[in-house]
CSV table of N, CA and C in Angstrom, one decimal:
chain,number,residue,atom,x,y,z
R,27,MET,N,1.5,-2.9,74.1
R,27,MET,CA,2.8,-2.8,74.8
R,27,MET,C,3.9,-2.2,73.8
R,28,SER,N,4.8,-1.5,74.4
R,28,SER,CA,5.9,-1.0,73.6
R,28,SER,C,6.9,-2.1,73.2
R,29,LYS,N,7.5,-1.9,72.0
R,29,LYS,CA,8.5,-2.8,71.5
R,29,LYS,C,9.8,-2.3,71.9
R,30,SER,N,10.5,-3.0,72.8
R,30,SER,CA,11.9,-2.7,73.2
R,30,SER,C,12.9,-3.4,72.3
R,31,GLN,N,13.8,-2.7,71.7
R,31,GLN,CA,14.8,-3.2,70.8
R,31,GLN,C,16.0,-3.9,71.5
R,32,ASN,N,16.4,-5.0,71.0
R,32,ASN,CA,17.6,-5.7,71.4
R,32,ASN,C,18.8,-4.8,71.1
R,33,LYS,N,19.7,-4.7,72.0
R,33,LYS,CA,20.9,-3.8,71.7
R,33,LYS,C,21.7,-4.4,70.5
R,34,THR,N,21.8,-5.7,70.4
R,34,THR,CA,22.6,-6.3,69.3
R,34,THR,C,21.7,-6.5,68.1
R,35,GLN,N,22.0,-5.8,67.0
R,35,GLN,CA,21.3,-5.8,65.8
R,35,GLN,C,22.2,-6.2,64.6
R,36,PRO,N,21.6,-6.7,63.6
R,36,PRO,CA,22.4,-7.0,62.4
R,36,PRO,C,23.0,-5.7,61.8
R,37,THR,N,24.1,-5.9,61.2
R,37,THR,CA,24.8,-4.7,60.5
R,37,THR,C,25.2,-5.1,59.1
R,38,ASP,N,25.7,-4.1,58.4
R,38,ASP,CA,26.2,-4.4,57.0
R,38,ASP,C,27.6,-4.7,57.0
R,39,MET,N,28.3,-4.8,58.1
R,39,MET,CA,29.7,-5.0,58.2
R,39,MET,C,30.0,-6.4,57.5
R,40,SER,N,31.1,-6.5,56.9
R,40,SER,CA,31.6,-7.7,56.1
R,40,SER,C,32.1,-8.7,57.1
R,41,VAL,N,31.5,-9.9,57.1
R,41,VAL,CA,31.9,-11.0,57.9
R,41,VAL,C,33.4,-11.4,57.6
R,42,GLU,N,33.7,-11.5,56.3
R,42,GLU,CA,35.0,-11.9,55.9
R,42,GLU,C,36.1,-10.9,56.4
R,43,SER,N,35.7,-9.6,56.3
R,43,SER,CA,36.7,-8.5,56.7
R,43,SER,C,36.9,-8.6,58.2
R,44,PHE,N,35.7,-8.8,59.0
R,44,PHE,CA,35.8,-8.9,60.4
R,44,PHE,C,36.7,-10.1,60.8
R,45,LEU,N,36.5,-11.3,60.2
R,45,LEU,CA,37.2,-12.4,60.6
R,45,LEU,C,38.7,-12.3,60.2
R,46,GLY,N,38.9,-11.7,59.0
R,46,GLY,CA,40.3,-11.4,58.6
R,46,GLY,C,41.1,-10.5,59.4
R,47,GLU,N,40.4,-9.6,60.2
R,47,GLU,CA,41.1,-8.7,61.0
R,47,GLU,C,41.2,-9.1,62.5
R,48,VAL,N,40.8,-10.3,62.8
R,48,VAL,CA,40.9,-10.8,64.2
R,48,VAL,C,42.4,-10.9,64.5
R,49,GLU,N,42.8,-10.2,65.5
R,49,GLU,CA,44.3,-10.1,65.8
R,49,GLU,C,45.0,-11.4,66.1
R,50,HIS,N,44.5,-12.2,67.0
R,50,HIS,CA,45.1,-13.4,67.4
R,50,HIS,C,45.1,-14.4,66.2
R,51,PRO,N,46.2,-15.0,65.7
R,51,PRO,CA,46.2,-15.8,64.5
R,51,PRO,C,45.4,-17.1,64.7
R,52,THR,N,45.4,-17.7,65.9
R,52,THR,CA,44.6,-18.9,66.1
R,52,THR,C,43.2,-18.6,66.1
R,53,ARG,N,42.8,-17.5,66.7
R,53,ARG,CA,41.4,-17.1,66.8
R,53,ARG,C,40.9,-16.8,65.3
R,54,ARG,N,41.7,-16.1,64.6
R,54,ARG,CA,41.4,-15.8,63.2
R,54,ARG,C,41.1,-17.0,62.4
R,55,THR,N,42.1,-18.0,62.4
R,55,THR,CA,41.9,-19.2,61.7
R,55,THR,C,40.7,-20.0,62.2
R,56,ASP,N,40.5,-20.1,63.5
R,56,ASP,CA,39.4,-20.8,64.1
R,56,ASP,C,38.1,-20.1,63.7
R,57,GLY,N,38.1,-18.8,63.7
R,57,GLY,CA,36.9,-18.1,63.3
R,57,GLY,C,36.5,-18.4,61.8
R,58,GLN,N,37.5,-18.4,61.0
R,58,GLN,CA,37.2,-18.7,59.6
R,58,GLN,C,36.7,-20.1,59.4
R,59,ALA,N,37.3,-21.1,60.2
R,59,ALA,CA,36.8,-22.5,60.1
R,59,ALA,C,35.4,-22.6,60.7
R,60,LEU,N,35.1,-21.9,61.7
R,60,LEU,CA,33.7,-21.9,62.3
R,60,LEU,C,32.7,-21.3,61.2
R,61,ASP,N,33.1,-20.3,60.5
R,61,ASP,CA,32.3,-19.7,59.5
R,61,ASP,C,31.9,-20.8,58.5
R,62,MET,N,32.9,-21.5,58.0
R,62,MET,CA,32.6,-22.6,57.0
R,62,MET,C,31.7,-23.6,57.6
R,63,LEU,N,31.9,-24.0,58.9
R,63,LEU,CA,31.1,-25.0,59.5
R,63,LEU,C,29.7,-24.6,59.7
R,64,PHE,N,29.5,-23.4,60.2
R,64,PHE,CA,28.1,-22.8,60.4
R,64,PHE,C,27.4,-22.7,59.1
R,65,ARG,N,28.1,-22.2,58.0
R,65,ARG,CA,27.5,-22.1,56.7
R,65,ARG,C,27.0,-23.4,56.2
R,66,THR,N,27.8,-24.5,56.4
R,66,THR,CA,27.4,-25.8,56.0
R,66,THR,C,26.3,-26.4,56.8
R,67,VAL,N,26.4,-26.3,58.1
R,67,VAL,CA,25.4,-26.9,58.9
R,67,VAL,C,24.0,-26.2,58.8
R,68,THR,N,24.0,-24.8,58.8
R,68,THR,CA,22.8,-24.1,58.8
R,68,THR,C,22.2,-23.9,57.4
R,69,GLY,N,23.0,-23.7,56.4
R,69,GLY,CA,22.6,-23.4,55.1
R,69,GLY,C,22.3,-21.9,55.0
R,70,TYR,N,22.7,-21.1,56.0
R,70,TYR,CA,22.5,-19.7,56.0
R,70,TYR,C,23.8,-18.9,55.7
R,71,SER,N,23.6,-17.8,55.1
R,71,SER,CA,24.8,-16.9,54.9
R,71,SER,C,25.0,-16.1,56.2
R,72,PRO,N,26.2,-15.8,56.6
R,72,PRO,CA,26.4,-15.1,57.8
R,72,PRO,C,26.1,-13.6,57.8
R,73,VAL,N,25.8,-13.1,58.9
R,73,VAL,CA,25.5,-11.6,59.0
R,73,VAL,C,26.2,-11.2,60.4
R,74,MET,N,26.8,-10.1,60.3
R,74,MET,CA,27.4,-9.5,61.6
R,74,MET,C,26.2,-9.0,62.4
R,75,TRP,N,26.3,-9.3,63.7
R,75,TRP,CA,25.3,-8.8,64.7
R,75,TRP,C,26.2,-8.0,65.6
R,76,GLY,N,25.9,-6.7,65.7
R,76,GLY,CA,26.8,-5.8,66.5
R,76,GLY,C,28.1,-5.8,65.8
R,77,SER,N,29.1,-5.5,66.6
R,77,SER,CA,30.5,-5.4,66.0
R,77,SER,C,31.3,-6.6,66.1
R,78,SER,N,30.8,-7.7,66.8
R,78,SER,CA,31.7,-8.9,67.0
R,78,SER,C,31.0,-10.2,66.9
R,79,ILE,N,29.7,-10.3,66.6
R,79,ILE,CA,29.1,-11.6,66.6
R,79,ILE,C,28.7,-12.0,65.1
R,80,VAL,N,29.1,-13.2,64.7
R,80,VAL,CA,28.7,-13.7,63.4
R,80,VAL,C,27.5,-14.6,63.6
R,81,GLY,N,26.4,-14.2,62.9
R,81,GLY,CA,25.1,-14.9,63.1
R,81,GLY,C,24.6,-15.6,61.9
R,82,TYR,N,23.9,-16.7,62.1
R,82,TYR,CA,23.3,-17.5,61.0
R,82,TYR,C,21.8,-17.7,61.3
R,83,GLY,N,21.0,-17.2,60.4
R,83,GLY,CA,19.6,-17.2,60.6
R,83,GLY,C,19.1,-16.3,61.7
R,84,GLN,N,17.8,-16.1,61.8
R,84,GLN,CA,17.3,-15.2,62.9
R,84,GLN,C,15.9,-15.7,63.2
R,85,TYR,N,15.5,-15.3,64.4
R,85,TYR,CA,14.1,-15.6,64.8
R,85,TYR,C,13.5,-14.4,65.6
R,86,HIS,N,12.2,-14.4,65.7
R,86,HIS,CA,11.5,-13.3,66.4
R,86,HIS,C,11.1,-13.9,67.7
R,87,TYR,N,11.4,-13.1,68.8
R,87,TYR,CA,11.0,-13.5,70.1
R,87,TYR,C,10.0,-12.5,70.7
R,88,LYS,N,9.2,-12.9,71.6
R,88,LYS,CA,8.3,-12.0,72.3
R,88,LYS,C,8.1,-12.6,73.7
R,89,TYR,N,8.4,-11.8,74.7
R,89,TYR,CA,8.3,-12.2,76.1
R,89,TYR,C,6.9,-11.8,76.7
R,90,LYS,N,6.5,-12.4,77.8
R,90,LYS,CA,5.3,-12.1,78.4
R,90,LYS,C,5.2,-10.6,78.8
R,91,SER,N,6.4,-10.0,79.1
R,91,SER,CA,6.5,-8.6,79.5
R,91,SER,C,6.1,-7.7,78.3
R,92,GLY,N,6.0,-8.2,77.1
R,92,GLY,CA,5.8,-7.4,75.9
R,92,GLY,C,7.0,-7.1,75.1
R,93,ARG,N,8.2,-7.3,75.7
R,93,ARG,CA,9.4,-7.0,74.9
R,93,ARG,C,9.5,-8.1,73.8
R,94,GLU,N,9.9,-7.6,72.6
R,94,GLU,CA,10.0,-8.5,71.5
R,94,GLU,C,11.1,-7.9,70.6
R,95,GLY,N,11.6,-8.8,69.7
R,95,GLY,CA,12.6,-8.4,68.8
R,95,GLY,C,13.1,-9.6,68.0
R,96,ASP,N,14.2,-9.4,67.3
R,96,ASP,CA,14.8,-10.4,66.5
R,96,ASP,C,16.2,-10.7,67.0
R,97,PHE,N,16.6,-11.9,66.9
R,97,PHE,CA,18.0,-12.3,67.3
R,97,PHE,C,18.5,-13.4,66.4
R,98,LEU,N,19.8,-13.5,66.4
R,98,LEU,CA,20.4,-14.6,65.6
R,98,LEU,C,20.0,-16.0,66.1
R,99,ALA,N,19.8,-16.9,65.2
R,99,ALA,CA,19.4,-18.3,65.6
R,99,ALA,C,20.6,-19.0,66.2
R,100,THR,N,21.8,-18.8,65.6
R,100,THR,CA,23.0,-19.4,66.1
R,100,THR,C,24.2,-18.6,65.6
R,101,GLY,N,25.4,-18.8,66.1
R,101,GLY,CA,26.5,-18.1,65.6
R,101,GLY,C,27.7,-18.2,66.6
R,102,PHE,N,28.6,-17.3,66.4
R,102,PHE,CA,29.8,-17.3,67.2
R,102,PHE,C,30.5,-16.0,67.2
R,103,SER,N,31.5,-15.8,68.1
R,103,SER,CA,32.3,-14.6,68.2
R,103,SER,C,33.7,-15.0,68.6
R,104,PRO,N,34.7,-14.7,67.8
R,104,PRO,CA,36.1,-15.0,68.2
R,104,PRO,C,36.6,-13.9,69.1
R,105,ARG,N,36.3,-14.0,70.4
R,105,ARG,CA,36.7,-13.0,71.4
R,105,ARG,C,38.2,-13.2,71.8
R,106,LYS,N,38.7,-12.2,72.4
R,106,LYS,CA,40.1,-12.2,72.8
R,106,LYS,C,40.4,-13.4,73.7
R,107,SER,N,39.5,-13.7,74.7
R,107,SER,CA,39.8,-14.7,75.7
R,107,SER,C,39.4,-16.1,75.2
R,108,ASN,N,38.5,-16.2,74.3
R,108,ASN,CA,38.0,-17.6,73.8
R,108,ASN,C,37.1,-17.4,72.6
R,109,LEU,N,36.7,-18.5,72.1
R,109,LEU,CA,35.6,-18.5,71.1
R,109,LEU,C,34.3,-18.7,71.8
R,110,SER,N,33.4,-17.8,71.6
R,110,SER,CA,32.0,-17.9,72.2
R,110,SER,C,31.1,-18.4,71.1
R,111,ILE,N,30.5,-19.5,71.3
R,111,ILE,CA,29.6,-20.1,70.3
R,111,ILE,C,28.2,-20.1,70.9
R,112,TYR,N,27.3,-19.4,70.1
R,112,TYR,CA,25.9,-19.2,70.6
R,112,TYR,C,25.0,-20.3,70.1
R,113,ILE,N,24.6,-21.1,71.0
R,113,ILE,CA,23.6,-22.2,70.6
R,113,ILE,C,22.3,-21.9,71.3
R,114,MET,N,21.3,-21.5,70.5
R,114,MET,CA,20.0,-21.1,71.0
R,114,MET,C,19.1,-22.3,70.8
R,115,PRO,N,18.1,-22.5,71.7
R,115,PRO,CA,17.9,-21.8,72.9
R,115,PRO,C,18.8,-22.3,74.0
R,116,GLY,N,19.1,-21.5,74.9
R,116,GLY,CA,20.1,-21.8,76.0
R,116,GLY,C,19.6,-22.6,77.1
R,117,TYR,N,18.3,-22.9,77.2
R,117,TYR,CA,17.7,-23.6,78.3
R,117,TYR,C,17.6,-25.1,78.2
R,118,GLN,N,18.0,-25.6,77.0
R,118,GLN,CA,17.9,-27.0,76.8
R,118,GLN,C,19.0,-27.7,77.5
R,119,ASP,N,18.8,-29.0,77.8
R,119,ASP,CA,19.9,-29.8,78.4
R,119,ASP,C,20.6,-30.6,77.3
R,120,TYR,N,21.8,-30.1,76.9
R,120,TYR,CA,22.6,-30.7,75.9
R,120,TYR,C,23.8,-31.5,76.6
R,121,GLY,N,23.6,-31.9,77.8
R,121,GLY,CA,24.6,-32.6,78.6
R,121,GLY,C,25.2,-33.8,77.9
R,122,PRO,N,24.4,-34.7,77.3
R,122,PRO,CA,24.9,-35.9,76.6
R,122,PRO,C,25.8,-35.5,75.4
R,123,ILE,N,25.4,-34.5,74.7
R,123,ILE,CA,26.3,-34.0,73.6
R,123,ILE,C,27.5,-33.4,74.1
R,124,LEU,N,27.4,-32.5,75.1
R,124,LEU,CA,28.5,-31.7,75.6
R,124,LEU,C,29.6,-32.7,76.3
R,125,ALA,N,29.1,-33.8,76.8
R,125,ALA,CA,30.0,-34.8,77.4
R,125,ALA,C,31.0,-35.3,76.4
R,126,ARG,N,30.7,-35.3,75.1
R,126,ARG,CA,31.6,-35.8,74.1
R,126,ARG,C,32.3,-34.7,73.4
R,127,MET,N,32.1,-33.4,73.8
R,127,MET,CA,32.6,-32.3,73.1
R,127,MET,C,34.1,-32.1,73.1
R,128,GLY,N,34.7,-32.3,74.3
R,128,GLY,CA,36.1,-32.0,74.5
R,128,GLY,C,36.2,-30.8,75.5
R,129,LYS,N,37.3,-30.1,75.6
R,129,LYS,CA,37.5,-29.1,76.5
R,129,LYS,C,36.7,-27.8,76.2
R,130,HIS,N,35.8,-27.5,77.1
R,130,HIS,CA,34.9,-26.3,77.0
R,130,HIS,C,34.3,-25.9,78.3
R,131,LYS,N,33.7,-24.7,78.3
R,131,LYS,CA,32.9,-24.2,79.4
R,131,LYS,C,31.6,-23.8,78.8
R,132,THR,N,30.6,-23.7,79.7
R,132,THR,CA,29.3,-23.3,79.2
R,132,THR,C,28.7,-22.1,80.0
R,133,GLY,N,27.9,-21.3,79.3
R,133,GLY,CA,27.1,-20.3,79.9
R,133,GLY,C,25.6,-20.6,79.6
R,134,VAL,N,24.7,-19.6,79.8
R,134,VAL,CA,23.3,-19.9,79.6
R,134,VAL,C,23.0,-20.3,78.2
R,135,SER,N,23.5,-19.6,77.2
R,135,SER,CA,23.3,-20.0,75.8
R,135,SER,C,24.6,-20.0,75.0
R,136,CYS,N,25.7,-20.1,75.7
R,136,CYS,CA,27.0,-20.0,75.1
R,136,CYS,C,27.9,-21.2,75.4
R,137,LEU,N,28.7,-21.5,74.5
R,137,LEU,CA,29.7,-22.5,74.7
R,137,LEU,C,31.0,-21.8,74.5
R,138,TYR,N,31.9,-21.9,75.5
R,138,TYR,CA,33.2,-21.2,75.4
R,138,TYR,C,34.3,-22.2,75.2
R,139,VAL,N,35.1,-22.0,74.1
R,139,VAL,CA,36.2,-22.9,73.7
R,139,VAL,C,37.5,-22.0,73.5
R,140,ASN,N,38.6,-22.5,74.0
R,140,ASN,CA,39.8,-21.8,73.8
R,140,ASN,C,40.3,-21.9,72.4
R,141,LYS,N,40.3,-23.1,71.8
R,141,LYS,CA,40.6,-23.2,70.4
R,141,LYS,C,39.9,-24.5,69.9
R,142,LEU,N,39.7,-24.5,68.5
R,142,LEU,CA,38.9,-25.6,67.9
R,142,LEU,C,39.7,-26.9,68.1
R,143,ALA,N,41.0,-26.9,68.2
R,143,ALA,CA,41.8,-28.1,68.4
R,143,ALA,C,41.4,-28.8,69.7
R,144,ASP,N,40.7,-28.1,70.6
R,144,ASP,CA,40.4,-28.7,71.9
R,144,ASP,C,39.1,-29.5,71.9
R,145,ILE,N,38.3,-29.4,70.8
R,145,ILE,CA,37.0,-30.0,70.7
R,145,ILE,C,36.8,-30.9,69.5
R,146,ASP,N,35.8,-31.7,69.5
R,146,ASP,CA,35.4,-32.6,68.4
R,146,ASP,C,34.4,-31.8,67.5
R,147,LEU,N,34.9,-31.4,66.3
R,147,LEU,CA,34.0,-30.6,65.4
R,147,LEU,C,32.8,-31.4,65.0
R,148,ASP,N,32.8,-32.7,64.9
R,148,ASP,CA,31.6,-33.4,64.6
R,148,ASP,C,30.6,-33.3,65.7
R,149,VAL,N,31.0,-33.3,66.9
R,149,VAL,CA,30.1,-33.1,68.0
R,149,VAL,C,29.6,-31.7,68.0
R,150,LEU,N,30.4,-30.7,67.7
R,150,LEU,CA,29.9,-29.3,67.6
R,150,LEU,C,28.9,-29.2,66.5
R,151,GLU,N,29.1,-29.8,65.4
R,151,GLU,CA,28.1,-29.8,64.4
R,151,GLU,C,26.7,-30.4,64.9
R,152,GLU,N,26.8,-31.5,65.6
R,152,GLU,CA,25.6,-32.1,66.2
R,152,GLU,C,24.9,-31.2,67.1
R,153,LEU,N,25.7,-30.4,67.9
R,153,LEU,CA,25.2,-29.5,68.9
R,153,LEU,C,24.5,-28.3,68.2
R,154,ILE,N,25.1,-27.8,67.1
R,154,ILE,CA,24.5,-26.7,66.3
R,154,ILE,C,23.1,-27.2,65.8
R,155,ARG,N,23.1,-28.4,65.2
R,155,ARG,CA,21.9,-28.9,64.6
R,155,ARG,C,20.8,-29.1,65.7
R,156,ALA,N,21.2,-29.6,66.9
R,156,ALA,CA,20.2,-29.8,68.0
R,156,ALA,C,19.7,-28.5,68.5
R,157,GLY,N,20.5,-27.5,68.6
R,157,GLY,CA,20.1,-26.1,69.0
R,157,GLY,C,19.1,-25.5,68.0
R,158,LEU,N,19.4,-25.7,66.7
R,158,LEU,CA,18.4,-25.1,65.7
R,158,LEU,C,17.1,-25.9,65.7
R,159,LYS,N,17.2,-27.2,65.9
R,159,LYS,CA,16.0,-28.0,65.9
R,159,LYS,C,15.1,-27.6,67.1
R,160,ASP,N,15.7,-27.4,68.3
R,160,ASP,CA,15.0,-27.0,69.5
R,160,ASP,C,14.4,-25.6,69.3
R,161,LEU,N,15.1,-24.7,68.7
R,161,LEU,CA,14.6,-23.4,68.5
R,161,LEU,C,13.4,-23.4,67.6
R,162,ALA,N,13.5,-24.2,66.5
R,162,ALA,CA,12.4,-24.3,65.5
R,162,ALA,C,11.1,-24.9,66.2
R,163,ASN,N,11.2,-25.5,67.3
R,163,ASN,CA,10.0,-26.0,68.0
R,163,ASN,C,9.1,-24.8,68.5
R,164,PHE,N,9.7,-23.6,68.7
R,164,PHE,CA,8.9,-22.5,69.3
R,164,PHE,C,9.0,-21.2,68.5
R,165,ALA,N,9.9,-21.2,67.5
R,165,ALA,CA,10.0,-20.0,66.7
R,165,ALA,C,10.3,-20.4,65.2
R,166,GLU,N,9.9,-19.5,64.3
R,166,GLU,CA,10.2,-19.7,62.9
R,166,GLU,C,11.6,-19.1,62.7
R,167,ILE,N,12.5,-19.9,62.2
R,167,ILE,CA,13.9,-19.4,61.9
R,167,ILE,C,13.9,-19.0,60.4
R,168,LYS,N,14.4,-17.8,60.2
R,168,LYS,CA,14.4,-17.2,58.8
R,168,LYS,C,15.9,-17.0,58.5
R,169,PRO,N,16.2,-17.0,57.2
R,169,PRO,CA,17.5,-16.7,56.7
R,169,PRO,C,17.9,-15.2,57.0
R,170,THR,N,19.1,-14.9,57.2
R,170,THR,CA,19.6,-13.6,57.4
R,170,THR,C,20.1,-13.0,56.1
């Protein structure tokens, strides 16, 4: 089967430069704080994925269809409308942890937060660890 590439790939772009250039001052400060949190929790150095996602670690996936590729294990993006936090895998039930998080919204594998002041960072750390542990049950996580 042919190997189809994921559109979002690691780049050589500087994470520090990207975060320093975030226009909104709260998003910029929150992005820098998230970078420190993710570095501490994961033990991985960050890598830019595409033009706006800061990723930590990576794993290889392969679907039954034959599509396969590599993707970030966890990470975030300081978007204009919110902070998007990528907790992989997205199909796990993290309801008990999320109930203690604070103000947030969820997507399939994303947590959306307006600002870090709205959430409990200790609970976010717990969620990142849980996501990585669940991911490690079916894929090898490698440093980026």
